[in-house]
JSON list of N, CA and C in Angstrom, two decimals:
[
{"chain": "N", "resi": 111, "resn": "MET", "atom": "N", "xyz": [-49.80, 114.41, -48.51]},
{"chain": "N", "resi": 111, "resn": "MET", "atom": "CA", "xyz": [-48.65, 113.35, -47.93]},
{"chain": "N", "resi": 111, "resn": "MET", "atom": "C", "xyz": [-49.87, 112.18, -47.16]},
{"chain": "N", "resi": 112, "resn": "VAL", "atom": "N", "xyz": [-49.60, 110.98, -47.19]},
{"chain": "N", "resi": 112, "resn": "VAL", "atom": "CA", "xyz": [-49.99, 109.78, -46.49]},
{"chain": "N", "resi": 112, "resn": "VAL", "atom": "C", "xyz": [-48.98, 109.83, -45.72]},
{"chain": "N", "resi": 113, "resn": "THR", "atom": "N", "xyz": [-49.44, 109.37, -44.33]},
{"chain": "N", "resi": 113, "resn": "THR", "atom": "CA", "xyz": [-48.43, 108.72, -43.10]},
{"chain": "N", "resi": 113, "resn": "THR", "atom": "C", "xyz": [-49.61, 107.21, -42.65]},
{"chain": "N", "resi": 114, "resn": "ALA", "atom": "N", "xyz": [-48.72, 106.41, -42.27]},
{"chain": "N", "resi": 114, "resn": "ALA", "atom": "CA", "xyz": [-49.12, 105.32, -42.54]},
{"chain": "N", "resi": 114, "resn": "ALA", "atom": "C", "xyz": [-48.02, 104.20, -41.46]},
{"chain": "N", "resi": 115, "resn": "PHE", "atom": "N", "xyz": [-48.74, 103.49, -40.76]},
{"chain": "N", "resi": 115, "resn": "PHE", "atom": "CA", "xyz": [-47.73, 102.77, -39.69]},
{"chain": "N", "resi": 115, "resn": "PHE", "atom": "C", "xyz": [-47.86, 101.39, -39.32]},
{"chain": "N", "resi": 116, "resn": "VAL", "atom": "N", "xyz": [-46.84, 100.40, -40.02]},
{"chain": "N", "resi": 116, "resn": "VAL", "atom": "CA", "xyz": [-46.95, 98.85, -40.66]},
{"chain": "N", "resi": 116, "resn": "VAL", "atom": "C", "xyz": [-46.74, 98.65, -39.37]},
{"chain": "N", "resi": 117, "resn": "MET", "atom": "N", "xyz": [-47.31, 97.55, -38.87]},
{"chain": "N", "resi": 117, "resn": "MET", "atom": "CA", "xyz": [-47.07, 96.73, -37.26]},
{"chain": "N", "resi": 117, "resn": "MET", "atom": "C", "xyz": [-46.40, 95.66, -38.47]},
{"chain": "N", "resi": 118, "resn": "ILE", "atom": "N", "xyz": [-45.58, 95.17, -37.86]},
{"chain": "N", "resi": 118, "resn": "ILE", "atom": "CA", "xyz": [-44.61, 93.78, -38.56]},
{"chain": "N", "resi": 118, "resn": "ILE", "atom": "C", "xyz": [-44.70, 92.84, -37.50]},
{"chain": "N", "resi": 119, "resn": "LYS", "atom": "N", "xyz": [-44.74, 91.46, -37.09]},
{"chain": "N", "resi": 119, "resn": "LYS", "atom": "CA", "xyz": [-44.48, 90.38, -36.47]},
{"chain": "N", "resi": 119, "resn": "LYS", "atom": "C", "xyz": [-43.31, 89.70, -37.15]},
{"chain": "N", "resi": 120, "resn": "ALA", "atom": "N", "xyz": [-42.03, 89.71, -36.45]},
{"chain": "N", "resi": 120, "resn": "ALA", "atom": "CA", "xyz": [-40.85, 88.85, -36.59]},
{"chain": "N", "resi": 120, "resn": "ALA", "atom": "C", "xyz": [-40.70, 87.45, -36.14]},
{"chain": "N", "resi": 121, "resn": "ASN", "atom": "N", "xyz": [-40.11, 87.14, -37.12]},
{"chain": "N", "resi": 121, "resn": "ASN", "atom": "CA", "xyz": [-39.07, 85.43, -36.64]},
{"chain": "N", "resi": 121, "resn": "ASN", "atom": "C", "xyz": [-38.69, 85.78, -35.39]},
{"chain": "N", "resi": 122, "resn": "THR", "atom": "N", "xyz": [-38.37, 84.82, -34.26]},
{"chain": "N", "resi": 122, "resn": "THR", "atom": "CA", "xyz": [-37.48, 84.73, -33.73]},
{"chain": "N", "resi": 122, "resn": "THR", "atom": "C", "xyz": [-36.18, 85.30, -33.65]},
{"chain": "N", "resi": 123, "resn": "GLY", "atom": "N", "xyz": [-35.68, 85.91, -33.14]},
{"chain": "N", "resi": 123, "resn": "GLY", "atom": "CA", "xyz": [-34.36, 87.01, -33.21]},
{"chain": "N", "resi": 123, "resn": "GLY", "atom": "C", "xyz": [-33.86, 87.59, -34.30]},
{"chain": "N", "resi": 124, "resn": "GLU", "atom": "N", "xyz": [-35.08, 88.11, -35.11]},
{"chain": "N", "resi": 124, "resn": "GLU", "atom": "CA", "xyz": [-34.92, 88.54, -36.32]},
{"chain": "N", "resi": 124, "resn": "GLU", "atom": "C", "xyz": [-34.84, 90.01, -36.02]},
{"chain": "N", "resi": 125, "resn": "ALA", "atom": "N", "xyz": [-35.45, 90.46, -35.35]},
{"chain": "N", "resi": 125, "resn": "ALA", "atom": "CA", "xyz": [-35.88, 92.00, -35.16]},
{"chain": "N", "resi": 125, "resn": "ALA", "atom": "C", "xyz": [-35.13, 93.48, -35.63]},
{"chain": "N", "resi": 126, "resn": "ASP", "atom": "N", "xyz": [-33.71, 92.80, -34.92]},
{"chain": "N", "resi": 126, "resn": "ASP", "atom": "CA", "xyz": [-33.00, 93.86, -35.11]},
{"chain": "N", "resi": 126, "resn": "ASP", "atom": "C", "xyz": [-32.35, 93.97, -36.64]},
{"chain": "N", "resi": 127, "resn": "ARG", "atom": "N", "xyz": [-32.14, 92.81, -37.37]},
{"chain": "N", "resi": 127, "resn": "ARG", "atom": "CA", "xyz": [-31.43, 92.96, -38.60]},
{"chain": "N", "resi": 127, "resn": "ARG", "atom": "C", "xyz": [-32.82, 93.31, -39.58]},
{"chain": "N", "resi": 128, "resn": "LEU", "atom": "N", "xyz": [-34.50, 93.17, -39.54]},
{"chain": "N", "resi": 128, "resn": "LEU", "atom": "CA", "xyz": [-35.22, 93.28, -40.11]},
{"chain": "N", "resi": 128, "resn": "LEU", "atom": "C", "xyz": [-35.56, 95.26, -40.04]},
{"chain": "N", "resi": 129, "resn": "ARG", "atom": "N", "xyz": [-35.53, 95.94, -38.55]},
{"chain": "N", "resi": 129, "resn": "ARG", "atom": "CA", "xyz": [-35.25, 97.24, -38.45]},
{"chain": "N", "resi": 129, "resn": "ARG", "atom": "C", "xyz": [-34.47, 97.55, -39.44]},
{"chain": "N", "resi": 130, "resn": "ASP", "atom": "N", "xyz": [-33.27, 97.17, -39.80]},
{"chain": "N", "resi": 130, "resn": "ASP", "atom": "CA", "xyz": [-32.08, 97.95, -40.46]},
{"chain": "N", "resi": 130, "resn": "ASP", "atom": "C", "xyz": [-32.49, 97.97, -41.66]},
{"chain": "N", "resi": 131, "resn": "SER", "atom": "N", "xyz": [-33.28, 96.70, -42.80]},
{"chain": "N", "resi": 131, "resn": "SER", "atom": "CA", "xyz": [-33.58, 96.36, -43.94]},
{"chain": "N", "resi": 131, "resn": "SER", "atom": "C", "xyz": [-35.00, 97.24, -44.18]},
{"chain": "N", "resi": 132, "resn": "ILE", "atom": "N", "xyz": [-35.81, 97.35, -43.31]},
{"chain": "N", "resi": 132, "resn": "ILE", "atom": "CA", "xyz": [-37.09, 98.14, -43.08]},
{"chain": "N", "resi": 132, "resn": "ILE", "atom": "C", "xyz": [-36.90, 99.91, -43.22]},
{"chain": "N", "resi": 133, "resn": "GLU", "atom": "N", "xyz": [-35.76, 100.27, -42.42]},
{"chain": "N", "resi": 133, "resn": "GLU", "atom": "CA", "xyz": [-35.16, 101.63, -42.47]},
{"chain": "N", "resi": 133, "resn": "GLU", "atom": "C", "xyz": [-34.71, 102.01, -43.71]},
{"chain": "N", "resi": 134, "resn": "SER", "atom": "N", "xyz": [-34.39, 100.81, -44.41]},
{"chain": "N", "resi": 134, "resn": "SER", "atom": "CA", "xyz": [-33.88, 101.45, -46.13]},
{"chain": "N", "resi": 134, "resn": "SER", "atom": "C", "xyz": [-34.73, 101.59, -46.86]},
{"chain": "N", "resi": 135, "resn": "ILE", "atom": "N", "xyz": [-36.06, 101.67, -46.94]},
{"chain": "N", "resi": 135, "resn": "ILE", "atom": "CA", "xyz": [-36.82, 101.01, -47.64]},
{"chain": "N", "resi": 135, "resn": "ILE", "atom": "C", "xyz": [-37.30, 102.60, -47.95]},
{"chain": "N", "resi": 136, "resn": "ASP", "atom": "N", "xyz": [-37.09, 102.89, -49.17]},
{"chain": "N", "resi": 136, "resn": "ASP", "atom": "CA", "xyz": [-37.64, 104.41, -49.67]},
{"chain": "N", "resi": 136, "resn": "ASP", "atom": "C", "xyz": [-39.35, 105.03, -48.92]},
{"chain": "N", "resi": 137, "resn": "GLY", "atom": "N", "xyz": [-39.57, 106.04, -48.27]},
{"chain": "N", "resi": 137, "resn": "GLY", "atom": "CA", "xyz": [-40.81, 106.06, -47.96]},
{"chain": "N", "resi": 137, "resn": "GLY", "atom": "C", "xyz": [-40.68, 105.73, -46.38]},
{"chain": "N", "resi": 138, "resn": "VAL", "atom": "N", "xyz": [-39.70, 104.78, -45.83]},
{"chain": "N", "resi": 138, "resn": "VAL", "atom": "CA", "xyz": [-40.40, 104.48, -44.45]},
{"chain": "N", "resi": 138, "resn": "VAL", "atom": "C", "xyz": [-39.41, 106.00, -43.61]},
{"chain": "N", "resi": 139, "resn": "ARG", "atom": "N", "xyz": [-40.20, 106.32, -43.21]},
{"chain": "N", "resi": 139, "resn": "ARG", "atom": "CA", "xyz": [-39.03, 107.30, -42.31]},
{"chain": "N", "resi": 139, "resn": "ARG", "atom": "C", "xyz": [-38.63, 106.35, -40.65]},
{"chain": "N", "resi": 140, "resn": "SER", "atom": "N", "xyz": [-39.18, 105.53, -40.26]},
{"chain": "N", "resi": 140, "resn": "SER", "atom": "CA", "xyz": [-38.60, 105.24, -39.16]},
{"chain": "N", "resi": 140, "resn": "SER", "atom": "C", "xyz": [-38.82, 103.60, -38.65]},
{"chain": "N", "resi": 141, "resn": "ALA", "atom": "N", "xyz": [-38.50, 103.19, -38.07]},
{"chain": "N", "resi": 141, "resn": "ALA", "atom": "CA", "xyz": [-38.95, 101.67, -37.87]},
{"chain": "N", "resi": 141, "resn": "ALA", "atom": "C", "xyz": [-38.02, 101.52, -36.37]},
{"chain": "N", "resi": 142, "resn": "HIS", "atom": "N", "xyz": [-39.07, 100.86, -35.49]},
{"chain": "N", "resi": 142, "resn": "HIS", "atom": "CA", "xyz": [-39.11, 100.48, -33.74]},
{"chain": "N", "resi": 142, "resn": "HIS", "atom": "C", "xyz": [-39.49, 99.37, -33.17]},
{"chain": "N", "resi": 143, "resn": "ILE", "atom": "N", "xyz": [-38.26, 98.41, -32.97]},
{"chain": "N", "resi": 143, "resn": "ILE", "atom": "CA", "xyz": [-38.41, 97.63, -32.60]},
{"chain": "N", "resi": 143, "resn": "ILE", "atom": "C", "xyz": [-39.15, 98.15, -30.82]},
{"chain": "N", "resi": 144, "resn": "VAL", "atom": "N", "xyz": [-40.47, 97.05, -30.40]},
{"chain": "N", "resi": 144, "resn": "VAL", "atom": "CA", "xyz": [-40.96, 96.92, -29.78]},
{"chain": "N", "resi": 144, "resn": "VAL", "atom": "C", "xyz": [-41.36, 96.38, -29.17]},
{"chain": "N", "resi": 145, "resn": "ALA", "atom": "N", "xyz": [-42.14, 96.11, -27.84]},
{"chain": "N", "resi": 145, "resn": "ALA", "atom": "CA", "xyz": [-42.63, 95.20, -26.74]},
{"chain": "N", "resi": 145, "resn": "ALA", "atom": "C", "xyz": [-44.06, 95.28, -26.99]},
{"chain": "N", "resi": 146, "resn": "GLY", "atom": "N", "xyz": [-44.64, 93.89, -27.54]},
{"chain": "N", "resi": 146, "resn": "GLY", "atom": "CA", "xyz": [-46.62, 93.43, -27.51]},
{"chain": "N", "resi": 146, "resn": "GLY", "atom": "C", "xyz": [-46.52, 92.46, -28.13]},
{"chain": "N", "resi": 147, "resn": "ASP", "atom": "N", "xyz": [-47.69, 92.55, -28.83]},
{"chain": "N", "resi": 147, "resn": "ASP", "atom": "CA", "xyz": [-48.23, 92.09, -29.97]},
{"chain": "N", "resi": 147, "resn": "ASP", "atom": "C", "xyz": [-47.37, 91.95, -31.11]},
{"chain": "N", "resi": 148, "resn": "VAL", "atom": "N", "xyz": [-47.15, 92.52, -31.41]},
{"chain": "N", "resi": 148, "resn": "VAL", "atom": "CA", "xyz": [-46.19, 93.37, -32.65]},
{"chain": "N", "resi": 148, "resn": "VAL", "atom": "C", "xyz": [-44.66, 93.36, -31.96]},
{"chain": "N", "resi": 149, "resn": "ASP", "atom": "N", "xyz": [-43.56, 92.78, -32.97]},
{"chain": "N", "resi": 149, "resn": "ASP", "atom": "CA", "xyz": [-42.23, 92.88, -32.93]},
{"chain": "N", "resi": 149, "resn": "ASP", "atom": "C", "xyz": [-41.50, 94.54, -33.44]},
{"chain": "N", "resi": 150, "resn": "LEU", "atom": "N", "xyz": [-42.21, 95.20, -34.40]},
{"chain": "N", "resi": 150, "resn": "LEU", "atom": "CA", "xyz": [-42.01, 96.36, -35.05]},
{"chain": "N", "resi": 150, "resn": "LEU", "atom": "C", "xyz": [-43.05, 97.23, -35.07]},
{"chain": "N", "resi": 151, "resn": "ILE", "atom": "N", "xyz": [-42.28, 98.35, -35.30]},
{"chain": "N", "resi": 151, "resn": "ILE", "atom": "CA", "xyz": [-43.35, 99.08, -36.13]},
{"chain": "N", "resi": 151, "resn": "ILE", "atom": "C", "xyz": [-42.83, 100.31, -37.19]},
{"chain": "N", "resi": 152, "resn": "ALA", "atom": "N", "xyz": [-43.38, 100.24, -38.14]},
{"chain": "N", "resi": 152, "resn": "ALA", "atom": "CA", "xyz": [-42.83, 101.41, -38.81]},
{"chain": "N", "resi": 152, "resn": "ALA", "atom": "C", "xyz": [-43.39, 102.50, -39.80]},
{"chain": "N", "resi": 153, "resn": "LYS", "atom": "N", "xyz": [-42.87, 103.81, -39.72]},
{"chain": "N", "resi": 153, "resn": "LYS", "atom": "CA", "xyz": [-43.98, 104.52, -40.10]},
{"chain": "N", "resi": 153, "resn": "LYS", "atom": "C", "xyz": [-43.39, 105.30, -41.66]},
{"chain": "N", "resi": 154, "resn": "ALA", "atom": "N", "xyz": [-44.28, 104.94, -42.27]},
{"chain": "N", "resi": 154, "resn": "ALA", "atom": "CA", "xyz": [-44.23, 105.40, -43.64]},
{"chain": "N", "resi": 154, "resn": "ALA", "atom": "C", "xyz": [-45.12, 106.85, -43.82]},
{"chain": "N", "resi": 155, "resn": "GLN", "atom": "N", "xyz": [-44.20, 107.66, -45.08]},
{"chain": "N", "resi": 155, "resn": "GLN", "atom": "CA", "xyz": [-44.70, 108.84, -45.43]},
{"chain": "N", "resi": 155, "resn": "GLN", "atom": "C", "xyz": [-44.25, 108.61, -46.75]},
{"chain": "N", "resi": 156, "resn": "VAL", "atom": "N", "xyz": [-45.55, 109.03, -47.64]},
{"chain": "N", "resi": 156, "resn": "VAL", "atom": "CA", "xyz": [-45.74, 108.68, -48.86]},
{"chain": "N", "resi": 156, "resn": "VAL", "atom": "C", "xyz": [-46.88, 109.65, -49.59]},
{"chain": "N", "resi": 157, "resn": "ASP", "atom": "N", "xyz": [-46.79, 109.96, -50.87]},
{"chain": "N", "resi": 157, "resn": "ASP", "atom": "CA", "xyz": [-47.76, 110.38, -51.85]},
{"chain": "N", "resi": 157, "resn": "ASP", "atom": "C", "xyz": [-48.81, 110.16, -51.71]},
{"chain": "N", "resi": 158, "resn": "SER", "atom": "N", "xyz": [-48.93, 108.57, -51.88]},
{"chain": "N", "resi": 158, "resn": "SER", "atom": "CA", "xyz": [-50.57, 108.13, -51.74]},
{"chain": "N", "resi": 158, "resn": "SER", "atom": "C", "xyz": [-50.56, 106.73, -51.37]},
{"chain": "N", "resi": 159, "resn": "PRO", "atom": "N", "xyz": [-51.87, 106.65, -51.18]},
{"chain": "N", "resi": 159, "resn": "PRO", "atom": "CA", "xyz": [-52.19, 105.18, -50.60]},
{"chain": "N", "resi": 159, "resn": "PRO", "atom": "C", "xyz": [-51.51, 104.10, -51.01]},
{"chain": "N", "resi": 160, "resn": "ALA", "atom": "N", "xyz": [-51.75, 104.01, -52.28]},
{"chain": "N", "resi": 160, "resn": "ALA", "atom": "CA", "xyz": [-51.12, 103.10, -53.30]},
{"chain": "N", "resi": 160, "resn": "ALA", "atom": "C", "xyz": [-49.23, 102.82, -53.32]},
{"chain": "N", "resi": 161, "resn": "ALA", "atom": "N", "xyz": [-48.89, 103.98, -52.94]},
{"chain": "N", "resi": 161, "resn": "ALA", "atom": "CA", "xyz": [-47.31, 103.82, -52.28]},
{"chain": "N", "resi": 161, "resn": "ALA", "atom": "C", "xyz": [-47.15, 103.27, -51.06]},
{"chain": "N", "resi": 162, "resn": "VAL", "atom": "N", "xyz": [-48.36, 103.17, -50.17]},
{"chain": "N", "resi": 162, "resn": "VAL", "atom": "CA", "xyz": [-47.93, 102.87, -48.92]},
{"chain": "N", "resi": 162, "resn": "VAL", "atom": "C", "xyz": [-48.48, 101.41, -48.97]},
{"chain": "N", "resi": 163, "resn": "LYS", "atom": "N", "xyz": [-49.30, 100.73, -49.71]},
{"chain": "N", "resi": 163, "resn": "LYS", "atom": "CA", "xyz": [-49.57, 99.11, -50.12]},
{"chain": "N", "resi": 163, "resn": "LYS", "atom": "C", "xyz": [-48.19, 98.92, -51.10]},
{"chain": "N", "resi": 164, "resn": "GLU", "atom": "N", "xyz": [-47.30, 99.83, -51.51]},
{"chain": "N", "resi": 164, "resn": "GLU", "atom": "CA", "xyz": [-46.20, 99.11, -52.07]},
{"chain": "N", "resi": 164, "resn": "GLU", "atom": "C", "xyz": [-45.06, 98.70, -51.59]},
{"chain": "N", "resi": 165, "resn": "ILE", "atom": "N", "xyz": [-44.90, 99.89, -50.34]},
{"chain": "N", "resi": 165, "resn": "ILE", "atom": "CA", "xyz": [-44.04, 99.54, -49.13]},
{"chain": "N", "resi": 165, "resn": "ILE", "atom": "C", "xyz": [-44.20, 98.38, -48.52]},
{"chain": "N", "resi": 166, "resn": "ALA", "atom": "N", "xyz": [-45.61, 98.49, -47.73]},
{"chain": "N", "resi": 166, "resn": "ALA", "atom": "CA", "xyz": [-46.19, 97.16, -46.76]},
{"chain": "N", "resi": 166, "resn": "ALA", "atom": "C", "xyz": [-45.95, 95.57, -47.39]},
{"chain": "N", "resi": 167, "resn": "ALA", "atom": "N", "xyz": [-47.04, 95.88, -49.11]},
{"chain": "N", "resi": 167, "resn": "ALA", "atom": "CA", "xyz": [-47.15, 94.47, -49.53]},
{"chain": "N", "resi": 167, "resn": "ALA", "atom": "C", "xyz": [-46.03, 94.30, -50.36]},
{"chain": "N", "resi": 168, "resn": "THR", "atom": "N", "xyz": [-45.42, 94.89, -51.00]},
{"chain": "N", "resi": 168, "resn": "THR", "atom": "CA", "xyz": [-44.33, 94.61, -51.79]},
{"chain": "N", "resi": 168, "resn": "THR", "atom": "C", "xyz": [-42.82, 94.25, -51.28]},
{"chain": "N", "resi": 169, "resn": "HIS", "atom": "N", "xyz": [-42.26, 95.37, -50.15]},
{"chain": "N", "resi": 169, "resn": "HIS", "atom": "CA", "xyz": [-41.13, 95.40, -49.85]},
{"chain": "N", "resi": 169, "resn": "HIS", "atom": "C", "xyz": [-41.19, 94.76, -48.72]},
{"chain": "N", "resi": 170, "resn": "ILE", "atom": "N", "xyz": [-41.77, 95.39, -47.62]},
{"chain": "N", "resi": 170, "resn": "ILE", "atom": "CA", "xyz": [-41.62, 94.79, -46.04]},
{"chain": "N", "resi": 170, "resn": "ILE", "atom": "C", "xyz": [-42.11, 93.20, -46.02]},
{"chain": "N", "resi": 171, "resn": "GLN", "atom": "N", "xyz": [-43.11, 92.59, -46.52]},
{"chain": "N", "resi": 171, "resn": "GLN", "atom": "CA", "xyz": [-43.81, 91.58, -46.31]},
{"chain": "N", "resi": 171, "resn": "GLN", "atom": "C", "xyz": [-42.79, 90.87, -47.42]},
{"chain": "N", "resi": 172, "resn": "ALA", "atom": "N", "xyz": [-41.52, 90.81, -48.33]},
{"chain": "N", "resi": 172, "resn": "ALA", "atom": "CA", "xyz": [-40.68, 90.66, -49.14]},
{"chain": "N", "resi": 172, "resn": "ALA", "atom": "C", "xyz": [-39.54, 90.06, -48.54]},
{"chain": "N", "resi": 173, "resn": "ILE", "atom": "N", "xyz": [-39.23, 90.42, -47.23]},
{"chain": "N", "resi": 173, "resn": "ILE", "atom": "CA", "xyz": [-38.11, 90.43, -46.28]},
{"chain": "N", "resi": 173, "resn": "ILE", "atom": "C", "xyz": [-37.84, 88.94, -45.61]},
{"chain": "N", "resi": 174, "resn": "GLU", "atom": "N", "xyz": [-37.12, 88.29, -45.91]},
{"chain": "N", "resi": 174, "resn": "GLU", "atom": "CA", "xyz": [-36.92, 87.22, -44.87]},
{"chain": "N", "resi": 174, "resn": "GLU", "atom": "C", "xyz": [-37.11, 87.70, -43.77]},
{"chain": "N", "resi": 175, "resn": "GLY", "atom": "N", "xyz": [-38.22, 86.94, -43.09]},
{"chain": "N", "resi": 175, "resn": "GLY", "atom": "CA", "xyz": [-38.03, 86.58, -41.72]},
{"chain": "N", "resi": 175, "resn": "GLY", "atom": "C", "xyz": [-39.21, 87.64, -41.01]},
{"chain": "N", "resi": 176, "resn": "VAL", "atom": "N", "xyz": [-40.10, 88.40, -41.85]},
{"chain": "N", "resi": 176, "resn": "VAL", "atom": "CA", "xyz": [-41.04, 88.57, -41.52]},
{"chain": "N", "resi": 176, "resn": "VAL", "atom": "C", "xyz": [-41.98, 87.84, -41.49]},
{"chain": "N", "resi": 177, "resn": "GLU", "atom": "N", "xyz": [-43.09, 87.95, -40.35]},
{"chain": "N", "resi": 177, "resn": "GLU", "atom": "CA", "xyz": [-44.08, 86.83, -40.48]},
{"chain": "N", "resi": 177, "resn": "GLU", "atom": "C", "xyz": [-45.49, 87.32, -41.30]},
{"chain": "N", "resi": 178, "resn": "ASP", "atom": "N", "xyz": [-45.54, 88.93, -40.80]},
{"chain": "N", "resi": 178, "resn": "ASP", "atom": "CA", "xyz": [-47.01, 89.35, -40.77]},
{"chain": "N", "resi": 178, "resn": "ASP", "atom": "C", "xyz": [-46.91, 90.70, -40.76]},
{"chain": "N", "resi": 179, "resn": "THR", "atom": "N", "xyz": [-48.16, 91.48, -41.66]},
{"chain": "N", "resi": 179, "resn": "THR", "atom": "CA", "xyz": [-47.64, 92.60, -40.87]},
{"chain": "N", "resi": 179, "resn": "THR", "atom": "C", "xyz": [-49.58, 93.28, -41.20]},
{"chain": "N", "resi": 180, "resn": "GLN", "atom": "N", "xyz": [-49.48, 94.10, -40.41]},
{"chain": "N", "resi": 180, "resn": "GLN", "atom": "CA", "xyz": [-51.25, 95.14, -40.82]},
{"chain": "N", "resi": 180, "resn": "GLN", "atom": "C", "xyz": [-50.47, 96.77, -40.86]},
{"chain": "N", "resi": 181, "resn": "THR", "atom": "N", "xyz": [-51.18, 96.92, -41.83]},
{"chain": "N", "resi": 181, "resn": "THR", "atom": "CA", "xyz": [-51.10, 98.62, -41.97]},
{"chain": "N", "resi": 181, "resn": "THR", "atom": "C", "xyz": [-52.46, 99.36, -41.55]},
{"chain": "N", "resi": 182, "resn": "TYR", "atom": "N", "xyz": [-51.67, 100.69, -41.18]},
{"chain": "N", "resi": 182, "resn": "TYR", "atom": "CA", "xyz": [-52.83, 101.54, -40.49]},
{"chain": "N", "resi": 182, "resn": "TYR", "atom": "C", "xyz": [-52.57, 102.84, -40.96]},
{"chain": "N", "resi": 183, "resn": "ILE", "atom": "N", "xyz": [-53.48, 103.07, -41.93]},
{"chain": "N", "resi": 183, "resn": "ILE", "atom": "CA", "xyz": [-53.61, 104.72, -42.53]},
{"chain": "N", "resi": 183, "resn": "ILE", "atom": "C", "xyz": [-53.70, 105.91, -41.75]},
{"chain": "N", "resi": 184, "resn": "ALA", "atom": "N", "xyz": [-53.23, 106.85, -40.99]},
{"chain": "N", "resi": 184, "resn": "ALA", "atom": "CA", "xyz": [-53.68, 107.92, -40.12]},
{"chain": "N", "resi": 184, "resn": "ALA", "atom": "C", "xyz": [-54.62, 108.85, -41.00]},
{"chain": "N", "resi": 185, "resn": "MET", "atom": "N", "xyz": [-55.60, 109.17, -40.12]},
{"chain": "N", "resi": 185, "resn": "MET", "atom": "CA", "xyz": [-56.71, 110.24, -40.33]},
{"chain": "N", "resi": 185, "resn": "MET", "atom": "C", "xyz": [-56.62, 111.34, -40.46]},
{"chain": "N", "resi": 186, "resn": "ASP", "atom": "N", "xyz": [-55.12, 111.99, -39.81]},
{"chain": "N", "resi": 186, "resn": "ASP", "atom": "CA", "xyz": [-54.91, 113.23, -39.67]},
{"chain": "N", "resi": 186, "resn": "ASP", "atom": "C", "xyz": [-53.67, 113.95, -40.13]}
]
């Protein structure tokens, strides 16, 4: 099992809508609106690093209102 955290920057006023869209993606376990340099953090748990890429690069980045993402794969 691979656990990854996706940091998401959103367009102004889009965080609530994006959270709901992101949480509906298969493999995403949770998404939280946060304060700081990013607007949301999503936690994904999937079978492979390729599945992490699919979630971040294909699904999350395709959502209207997402400005940028950074993905971190957990090492433990």
